[in-house]
């Protein structure tokens, strides 16, 4: 099944204290409102990623569609931070962990979400609250949003191997449920 990664969320640690107040004053694309949220938000245009910066040096990157964008984004952030806090070094090797991967795919067939919810224990469908059905997989741990048109969104996996496994399991479960329902 073909898929497209639409968002990667990654975690990194600079192991240095960040002066969020001064960073927000000096860098135009840093938003910091400590009364509302303890971290600062840094938005980078190319690659288009957002980062949550925390005082303890931890960073959460989101919006990347591949791992190269994560490293490029962190490197660009380090350069900006270094200009304001020279003790922050721009590293050659960027260390991070992907903590969530979101991908879209298609089953290439219309789905009867009521039948799926009736035929599978791990599927919830409440059309009054959300137009898709939610399938929860335990191995690999993933949440799959299924839509009437056969489109799906997979979230919660941490790598492409688990993404492929989750998509294959989803296709298999859907096929079995449709067969049971006579579709």
Coordinates of C-alpha atoms in Angstrom, one line a residue:
X1 CA 0.0 0.0 0.0
X2 CA 1.4 3.4 -1.0
X3 CA 1.5 6.0 1.7
X4 CA 2.7 9.6 2.3
X5 CA 4.3 10.7 5.5
X6 CA 2.7 14.0 6.4
X7 CA 4.2 14.8 9.8
X8 CA 7.1 13.6 11.9
X9 CA 7.4 14.7 15.6
X10 CA 10.8 14.4 17.1
X11 CA 12.4 15.0 20.4
X12 CA 15.9 16.4 21.0
X13 CA 17.9 17.7 23.9
X14 CA 20.6 20.4 23.7
X15 CA 21.7 19.6 27.3
X16 CA 22.0 23.4 27.9
X17 CA 19.7 25.9 29.5
X18 CA 17.9 28.2 27.2
X19 CA 17.1 31.9 28.0
X20 CA 13.6 31.8 26.4
X21 CA 12.8 35.4 27.3
X22 CA 15.9 36.9 25.5
X23 CA 15.6 34.4 22.6
X24 CA 12.0 35.7 22.1
X25 CA 13.2 39.3 22.2
X26 CA 16.1 38.8 19.8
X27 CA 14.6 36.3 17.3
X28 CA 11.5 37.6 15.4
X29 CA 10.1 34.1 14.7
X30 CA 10.1 33.0 18.4
X31 CA 6.9 33.3 20.3
X32 CA 7.0 33.1 24.1
X33 CA 4.1 33.7 26.4
X34 CA 5.0 32.0 29.7
X35 CA 1.6 32.7 31.3
X36 CA 0.0 30.5 28.7
X37 CA 2.7 27.9 28.0
X38 CA 6.1 27.1 29.6
X39 CA 7.9 26.8 26.2
X40 CA 8.7 29.0 23.3
X41 CA 7.6 28.3 19.8
X42 CA 10.1 28.8 16.9
X43 CA 8.8 28.5 13.4
X44 CA 11.3 27.9 10.6
X45 CA 10.2 28.6 7.0
X46 CA 12.5 26.2 5.1
X47 CA 12.1 23.4 5.9
X48 CA 8.6 24.3 7.2
X49 CA 8.9 23.0 10.8
X50 CA 7.8 24.3 14.2
X51 CA 9.8 23.7 17.4
X52 CA 8.9 23.9 21.0
X53 CA 11.9 25.1 23.0
X54 CA 12.0 24.6 26.7
X55 CA 14.2 26.2 29.3
X56 CA 15.9 22.9 30.2
X57 CA 17.2 22.6 26.6
X58 CA 14.6 20.1 25.4
X59 CA 13.2 20.6 21.9
X60 CA 10.2 19.1 20.2
X61 CA 10.1 19.4 16.4
X62 CA 6.9 18.9 14.3
X63 CA 5.8 19.4 10.8
X64 CA 8.7 17.6 9.0
X65 CA 7.8 15.1 6.3
X66 CA 11.2 13.3 6.4
X67 CA 14.1 13.0 8.8
X68 CA 16.4 15.3 6.7
X69 CA 14.0 18.1 7.5
X70 CA 14.3 17.4 11.2
X71 CA 18.1 17.6 11.2
X72 CA 18.0 20.7 8.9
X73 CA 15.4 22.4 11.1
X74 CA 17.4 21.7 14.3
X75 CA 20.6 22.9 12.7
X76 CA 19.0 26.1 11.6
X77 CA 17.5 26.6 15.1
X78 CA 20.9 26.1 16.7
X79 CA 22.4 28.8 14.5
X80 CA 19.7 31.2 15.5
X81 CA 20.1 30.3 19.2
X82 CA 23.9 30.6 19.0
X83 CA 23.6 34.2 17.8
X84 CA 21.8 35.1 21.0
X85 CA 23.4 32.6 23.3
X86 CA 27.0 32.0 22.1
X87 CA 27.4 29.1 24.5
X88 CA 25.0 27.0 22.4
X89 CA 27.1 25.2 19.9
X90 CA 25.9 24.3 16.3
X91 CA 26.6 20.6 16.2
X92 CA 27.6 18.6 13.2
X93 CA 25.8 15.5 14.4
X94 CA 22.2 16.2 15.3
X95 CA 20.7 13.7 17.8
X96 CA 16.9 13.2 18.0
X97 CA 14.3 10.5 18.4
X98 CA 11.1 10.3 16.3
X99 CA 8.3 10.0 18.7
X100 CA 5.3 10.1 16.3
X101 CA 4.8 9.6 12.6
X102 CA 1.6 10.5 10.8
X103 CA 0.9 9.2 7.3
X104 CA -2.0 9.1 4.8
X105 CA -2.9 6.2 2.5
X106 CA -5.8 4.8 0.6
X107 CA -7.5 1.4 0.6
X108 CA -8.8 2.2 -2.9
X109 CA -12.4 1.2 -2.0
X110 CA -15.4 2.8 -0.4
X111 CA -15.9 1.7 3.2
X112 CA -19.0 1.0 5.2
X113 CA -17.8 2.3 8.6
X114 CA -20.9 0.9 10.4
X115 CA -20.1 -2.6 9.2
X116 CA -16.4 -2.2 10.1
X117 CA -17.4 -1.0 13.7
X118 CA -19.8 -4.0 14.0
X119 CA -17.3 -6.5 12.6
X120 CA -14.2 -5.5 14.4
X121 CA -13.6 -5.2 18.2
X122 CA -10.9 -2.6 17.8
X123 CA -12.9 -0.1 15.8
X124 CA -15.0 2.8 17.1
X125 CA -17.4 4.8 14.9
X126 CA -19.5 7.7 16.2
X127 CA -20.5 9.7 13.2
X128 CA -22.2 12.4 15.3
X129 CA -18.8 13.2 16.8
X130 CA -16.3 12.5 14.0
X131 CA -16.8 11.5 10.3
X132 CA -14.3 8.7 10.5
X133 CA -13.9 5.4 12.3
X134 CA -11.0 4.9 14.7
X135 CA -9.1 1.6 14.7
X136 CA -6.6 1.0 17.4
X137 CA -3.8 -1.5 16.9
X138 CA -1.7 -2.8 19.7
X139 CA 1.2 -4.3 17.7
X140 CA 2.5 -2.1 16.4
X141 CA 0.9 0.5 18.6
X142 CA -1.0 2.8 16.2
X143 CA -4.3 4.6 15.6
X144 CA -5.9 4.5 12.2
X145 CA -8.6 6.9 11.1
X146 CA -10.7 5.3 8.4
X147 CA -13.0 7.4 6.1
X148 CA -16.0 6.5 3.9
X149 CA -14.0 7.1 0.7
X150 CA -11.3 4.6 1.7
X151 CA -8.7 7.2 2.8
X152 CA -6.9 6.6 6.0
X153 CA -4.6 8.3 8.4
X154 CA -2.1 6.3 10.5
X155 CA -0.7 8.0 13.6
X156 CA 1.4 6.9 16.6
X157 CA 4.1 4.8 15.0
X158 CA 7.7 5.8 15.4
X159 CA 9.3 4.4 12.2
X160 CA 8.5 3.3 8.6
X161 CA 8.8 -0.4 9.4
X162 CA 6.0 -0.1 12.0
X163 CA 4.0 2.2 9.6
X164 CA 4.1 -0.5 6.9
X165 CA 3.1 -3.2 9.4
X166 CA 0.2 -1.1 10.7
X167 CA -1.1 -0.4 7.2
X168 CA -0.8 -4.1 6.2
X169 CA -2.7 -5.1 9.3
X170 CA -5.4 -2.5 8.7
X171 CA -5.9 -3.7 5.1
X172 CA -6.2 -7.3 6.4
X173 CA -8.6 -6.4 9.2
X174 CA -10.8 -4.4 6.8
X175 CA -10.8 -7.2 4.2
X176 CA -11.9 -9.7 6.8
X177 CA -14.6 -7.5 8.2
X178 CA -16.0 -6.8 4.7
X179 CA -15.9 -10.5 3.9
X180 CA -17.9 -11.3 7.1
X181 CA -20.4 -8.6 6.2
X182 CA -20.8 -10.1 2.7
X183 CA -19.1 -7.1 1.0

